[in-house]
């Protein structure tokens, strides 16, 4: 119930919660400091008044010590009364000289008119209060209590009057506490005002800091909402403290990656549709021809059926490559085991040799009988090697040379396919591993542009690296580097 009430009562915004939390801390901190300081100053003011009155009592008792023995004489009594009245006027306090039985010997207010007194003055000896008892014992003492005559708070101090080392009388000083309390009130007022100013300044600063922290977060939220509505061009502006700037930068990086991913997906979808449409169109046209003229002209059937089968085969390869590419990007890989790739490379070379010979291309194989083992899947490696050799075959003119080579290399196994074709222009090199990408002069050639993209996905999923070097007019070299078993400790040269 309390938690629910707090949730309904507390601000919901981050800025409000930060400001409220800081305000509470300031209130507790400043309030505690003001209270502690005020109590210390209040005690200091009272102690100062007590010390001042005790000092004056000691001085006056010392001055009266020579007159106590002669107090019964009229002249001495007048001198004592004059001295008591003078001190009382200077101190603005009541001064009473008492004998050991606490009978008044002299009073500073003994000539005060009766109508000026708020209460009737007690007759006979003074009550044996704490400070008087201590003074009779030879020590000074003070006490704060209501005055019996006025009923107002007074500070009373009693000091022994000594003569020949003995207590002959007791001097009592009484000072109203009103001036002391007034000073305490002024002190508290000043402290509370100062604390209020500090608190208000702290609150203003806390609100400004809360907004300084929360404003960039609100801006990131607005940017995220705009992106959710489809405006992927929006970016957050780094502002505020270091953490919010880092958050905005990370958000912008994420937005860039999302936009790039969506652009790749769109391009992938467009490319897939384009590549699928070509064989489907060819199949549809040939089937329409067979439907219209196949019965009357059997030669059309003999001509178009093999072409349809080739288009279906091409379509099957395209779909297989698309599915393989999608599977690899989802992180789904087939079982892989350590194996020597040399036999597989010889097998693929033997498969491609007739095609190379038919195209008038010199095919060289530079693979040792054995290679260090790599963790791989044989079917995936066949796809990789066959795609590389197929690309080299398509891009090498008759009389050219295609070379398949493999060698150990500092804990890695390097596999390279080199051709002497026309090469790739520099502006196309950054894009050759993108799906469906083909240079302008290759647009008319058969193929979906998925071969090198599939090669890269398979190689990187095995922890390997792939690179392409090409010089226009001199040919292209594609190199794979796969980590040999136990050979992760070296980088490829």
JSON list of C-alpha atoms in Angstrom, two decimals, residues 27-115:
[
{"chain": "A", "resi": 27, "resn": "UNK", "atom": "CA", "xyz": [16.73, 19.43, 3.02]},
{"chain": "A", "resi": 28, "resn": "UNK", "atom": "CA", "xyz": [18.09, 16.78, 5.37]},
{"chain": "A", "resi": 29, "resn": "UNK", "atom": "CA", "xyz": [21.67, 17.98, 5.00]},
{"chain": "A", "resi": 30, "resn": "UNK", "atom": "CA", "xyz": [21.04, 21.71, 5.31]},
{"chain": "A", "resi": 31, "resn": "UNK", "atom": "CA", "xyz": [18.39, 21.18, 8.01]},
{"chain": "A", "resi": 32, "resn": "UNK", "atom": "CA", "xyz": [20.75, 19.02, 10.07]},
{"chain": "A", "resi": 33, "resn": "UNK", "atom": "CA", "xyz": [23.58, 21.54, 9.66]},
{"chain": "A", "resi": 34, "resn": "UNK", "atom": "CA", "xyz": [21.36, 24.47, 10.63]},
{"chain": "A", "resi": 35, "resn": "UNK", "atom": "CA", "xyz": [19.99, 22.59, 13.66]},
{"chain": "A", "resi": 36, "resn": "UNK", "atom": "CA", "xyz": [23.45, 21.51, 14.83]},
{"chain": "A", "resi": 37, "resn": "UNK", "atom": "CA", "xyz": [24.93, 24.97, 14.33]},
{"chain": "A", "resi": 38, "resn": "UNK", "atom": "CA", "xyz": [21.95, 26.69, 15.95]},
{"chain": "A", "resi": 39, "resn": "UNK", "atom": "CA", "xyz": [22.08, 24.51, 19.04]},
{"chain": "A", "resi": 40, "resn": "UNK", "atom": "CA", "xyz": [25.82, 25.04, 19.37]},
{"chain": "A", "resi": 41, "resn": "UNK", "atom": "CA", "xyz": [25.46, 28.82, 19.03]},
{"chain": "A", "resi": 42, "resn": "UNK", "atom": "CA", "xyz": [22.50, 28.86, 21.39]},
{"chain": "A", "resi": 43, "resn": "UNK", "atom": "CA", "xyz": [24.54, 27.03, 23.99]},
{"chain": "A", "resi": 44, "resn": "UNK", "atom": "CA", "xyz": [27.49, 29.36, 23.38]},
{"chain": "A", "resi": 45, "resn": "UNK", "atom": "CA", "xyz": [25.31, 32.44, 23.88]},
{"chain": "A", "resi": 46, "resn": "UNK", "atom": "CA", "xyz": [23.94, 31.12, 27.19]},
{"chain": "A", "resi": 47, "resn": "UNK", "atom": "CA", "xyz": [27.40, 30.07, 28.36]},
{"chain": "A", "resi": 48, "resn": "UNK", "atom": "CA", "xyz": [28.76, 33.49, 27.45]},
{"chain": "A", "resi": 49, "resn": "UNK", "atom": "CA", "xyz": [26.05, 35.18, 29.54]},
{"chain": "A", "resi": 50, "resn": "UNK", "atom": "CA", "xyz": [26.73, 32.80, 32.44]},
{"chain": "A", "resi": 51, "resn": "UNK", "atom": "CA", "xyz": [30.47, 33.39, 32.26]},
{"chain": "A", "resi": 52, "resn": "UNK", "atom": "CA", "xyz": [30.02, 37.16, 32.06]},
{"chain": "A", "resi": 53, "resn": "UNK", "atom": "CA", "xyz": [27.72, 37.25, 35.08]},
{"chain": "A", "resi": 54, "resn": "UNK", "atom": "CA", "xyz": [29.97, 34.91, 37.09]},
{"chain": "A", "resi": 55, "resn": "UNK", "atom": "CA", "xyz": [32.95, 37.15, 36.34]},
{"chain": "A", "resi": 56, "resn": "UNK", "atom": "CA", "xyz": [31.07, 40.26, 37.47]},
{"chain": "A", "resi": 57, "resn": "UNK", "atom": "CA", "xyz": [29.88, 38.46, 40.60]},
{"chain": "A", "resi": 58, "resn": "UNK", "atom": "CA", "xyz": [33.46, 37.51, 41.46]},
{"chain": "A", "resi": 59, "resn": "UNK", "atom": "CA", "xyz": [34.69, 41.08, 40.92]},
{"chain": "A", "resi": 60, "resn": "UNK", "atom": "CA", "xyz": [31.90, 42.59, 43.00]},
{"chain": "A", "resi": 61, "resn": "UNK", "atom": "CA", "xyz": [32.29, 40.03, 45.80]},
{"chain": "A", "resi": 62, "resn": "UNK", "atom": "CA", "xyz": [35.99, 40.82, 45.89]},
{"chain": "A", "resi": 63, "resn": "UNK", "atom": "CA", "xyz": [35.20, 44.55, 46.11]},
{"chain": "A", "resi": 64, "resn": "UNK", "atom": "CA", "xyz": [32.72, 43.95, 48.92]},
{"chain": "A", "resi": 65, "resn": "UNK", "atom": "CA", "xyz": [35.00, 41.73, 51.02]},
{"chain": "A", "resi": 66, "resn": "UNK", "atom": "CA", "xyz": [36.51, 44.74, 52.81]},
{"chain": "A", "resi": 67, "resn": "UNK", "atom": "CA", "xyz": [33.12, 46.15, 53.78]},
{"chain": "A", "resi": 68, "resn": "UNK", "atom": "CA", "xyz": [31.49, 43.03, 55.16]},
{"chain": "A", "resi": 69, "resn": "UNK", "atom": "CA", "xyz": [33.10, 43.32, 58.57]},
{"chain": "A", "resi": 70, "resn": "UNK", "atom": "CA", "xyz": [31.75, 46.89, 58.92]},
{"chain": "A", "resi": 71, "resn": "UNK", "atom": "CA", "xyz": [28.34, 46.28, 57.40]},
{"chain": "A", "resi": 72, "resn": "UNK", "atom": "CA", "xyz": [26.64, 47.03, 60.69]},
{"chain": "A", "resi": 73, "resn": "UNK", "atom": "CA", "xyz": [27.98, 50.59, 60.62]},
{"chain": "A", "resi": 74, "resn": "UNK", "atom": "CA", "xyz": [25.77, 53.14, 58.89]},
{"chain": "A", "resi": 75, "resn": "UNK", "atom": "CA", "xyz": [28.57, 54.54, 56.73]},
{"chain": "A", "resi": 76, "resn": "UNK", "atom": "CA", "xyz": [29.68, 51.08, 55.63]},
{"chain": "A", "resi": 77, "resn": "UNK", "atom": "CA", "xyz": [26.07, 50.10, 54.86]},
{"chain": "A", "resi": 78, "resn": "UNK", "atom": "CA", "xyz": [25.70, 53.21, 52.67]},
{"chain": "A", "resi": 79, "resn": "UNK", "atom": "CA", "xyz": [28.95, 52.43, 50.87]},
{"chain": "A", "resi": 80, "resn": "UNK", "atom": "CA", "xyz": [27.85, 48.87, 50.24]},
{"chain": "A", "resi": 81, "resn": "UNK", "atom": "CA", "xyz": [24.43, 49.97, 49.03]},
{"chain": "A", "resi": 82, "resn": "UNK", "atom": "CA", "xyz": [26.01, 52.53, 46.69]},
{"chain": "A", "resi": 83, "resn": "UNK", "atom": "CA", "xyz": [28.44, 49.96, 45.33]},
{"chain": "A", "resi": 84, "resn": "UNK", "atom": "CA", "xyz": [25.66, 47.41, 44.83]},
{"chain": "A", "resi": 85, "resn": "UNK", "atom": "CA", "xyz": [23.45, 49.99, 43.08]},
{"chain": "A", "resi": 86, "resn": "UNK", "atom": "CA", "xyz": [26.32, 51.09, 40.84]},
{"chain": "A", "resi": 87, "resn": "UNK", "atom": "CA", "xyz": [27.10, 47.54, 39.74]},
{"chain": "A", "resi": 88, "resn": "UNK", "atom": "CA", "xyz": [23.44, 46.75, 39.20]},
{"chain": "A", "resi": 89, "resn": "UNK", "atom": "CA", "xyz": [23.03, 49.80, 37.00]},
{"chain": "A", "resi": 90, "resn": "UNK", "atom": "CA", "xyz": [26.07, 48.91, 34.93]},
{"chain": "A", "resi": 91, "resn": "UNK", "atom": "CA", "xyz": [25.10, 45.28, 34.58]},
{"chain": "A", "resi": 92, "resn": "UNK", "atom": "CA", "xyz": [21.37, 45.96, 34.19]},
{"chain": "A", "resi": 93, "resn": "UNK", "atom": "CA", "xyz": [20.92, 43.21, 36.74]},
{"chain": "A", "resi": 94, "resn": "UNK", "atom": "CA", "xyz": [19.58, 42.79, 40.23]},
{"chain": "A", "resi": 95, "resn": "UNK", "atom": "CA", "xyz": [22.24, 42.58, 42.94]},
{"chain": "A", "resi": 96, "resn": "UNK", "atom": "CA", "xyz": [21.49, 41.27, 46.45]},
{"chain": "A", "resi": 97, "resn": "UNK", "atom": "CA", "xyz": [23.97, 40.91, 49.31]},
{"chain": "A", "resi": 98, "resn": "UNK", "atom": "CA", "xyz": [22.95, 38.25, 51.85]},
{"chain": "A", "resi": 99, "resn": "UNK", "atom": "CA", "xyz": [24.39, 37.22, 55.16]},
{"chain": "A", "resi": 100, "resn": "UNK", "atom": "CA", "xyz": [25.05, 33.60, 56.02]},
{"chain": "A", "resi": 101, "resn": "UNK", "atom": "CA", "xyz": [21.44, 33.14, 57.12]},
{"chain": "A", "resi": 102, "resn": "UNK", "atom": "CA", "xyz": [20.38, 34.46, 53.70]},
{"chain": "A", "resi": 103, "resn": "UNK", "atom": "CA", "xyz": [18.93, 37.64, 55.19]},
{"chain": "A", "resi": 104, "resn": "UNK", "atom": "CA", "xyz": [19.31, 40.55, 52.73]},
{"chain": "A", "resi": 105, "resn": "UNK", "atom": "CA", "xyz": [21.99, 43.04, 53.78]},
{"chain": "A", "resi": 106, "resn": "UNK", "atom": "CA", "xyz": [21.74, 45.24, 50.71]},
{"chain": "A", "resi": 107, "resn": "UNK", "atom": "CA", "xyz": [19.69, 45.22, 47.50]},
{"chain": "A", "resi": 108, "resn": "UNK", "atom": "CA", "xyz": [20.02, 47.15, 44.30]},
{"chain": "A", "resi": 109, "resn": "UNK", "atom": "CA", "xyz": [16.24, 47.47, 44.09]},
{"chain": "A", "resi": 110, "resn": "UNK", "atom": "CA", "xyz": [15.44, 48.22, 47.74]},
{"chain": "A", "resi": 111, "resn": "UNK", "atom": "CA", "xyz": [14.32, 51.74, 46.83]},
{"chain": "A", "resi": 112, "resn": "UNK", "atom": "CA", "xyz": [12.14, 50.51, 43.93]},
{"chain": "A", "resi": 113, "resn": "UNK", "atom": "CA", "xyz": [8.56, 51.69, 44.24]},
{"chain": "A", "resi": 114, "resn": "UNK", "atom": "CA", "xyz": [6.09, 49.00, 45.19]},
{"chain": "A", "resi": 115, "resn": "UNK", "atom": "CA", "xyz": [3.85, 49.75, 42.23]}
]
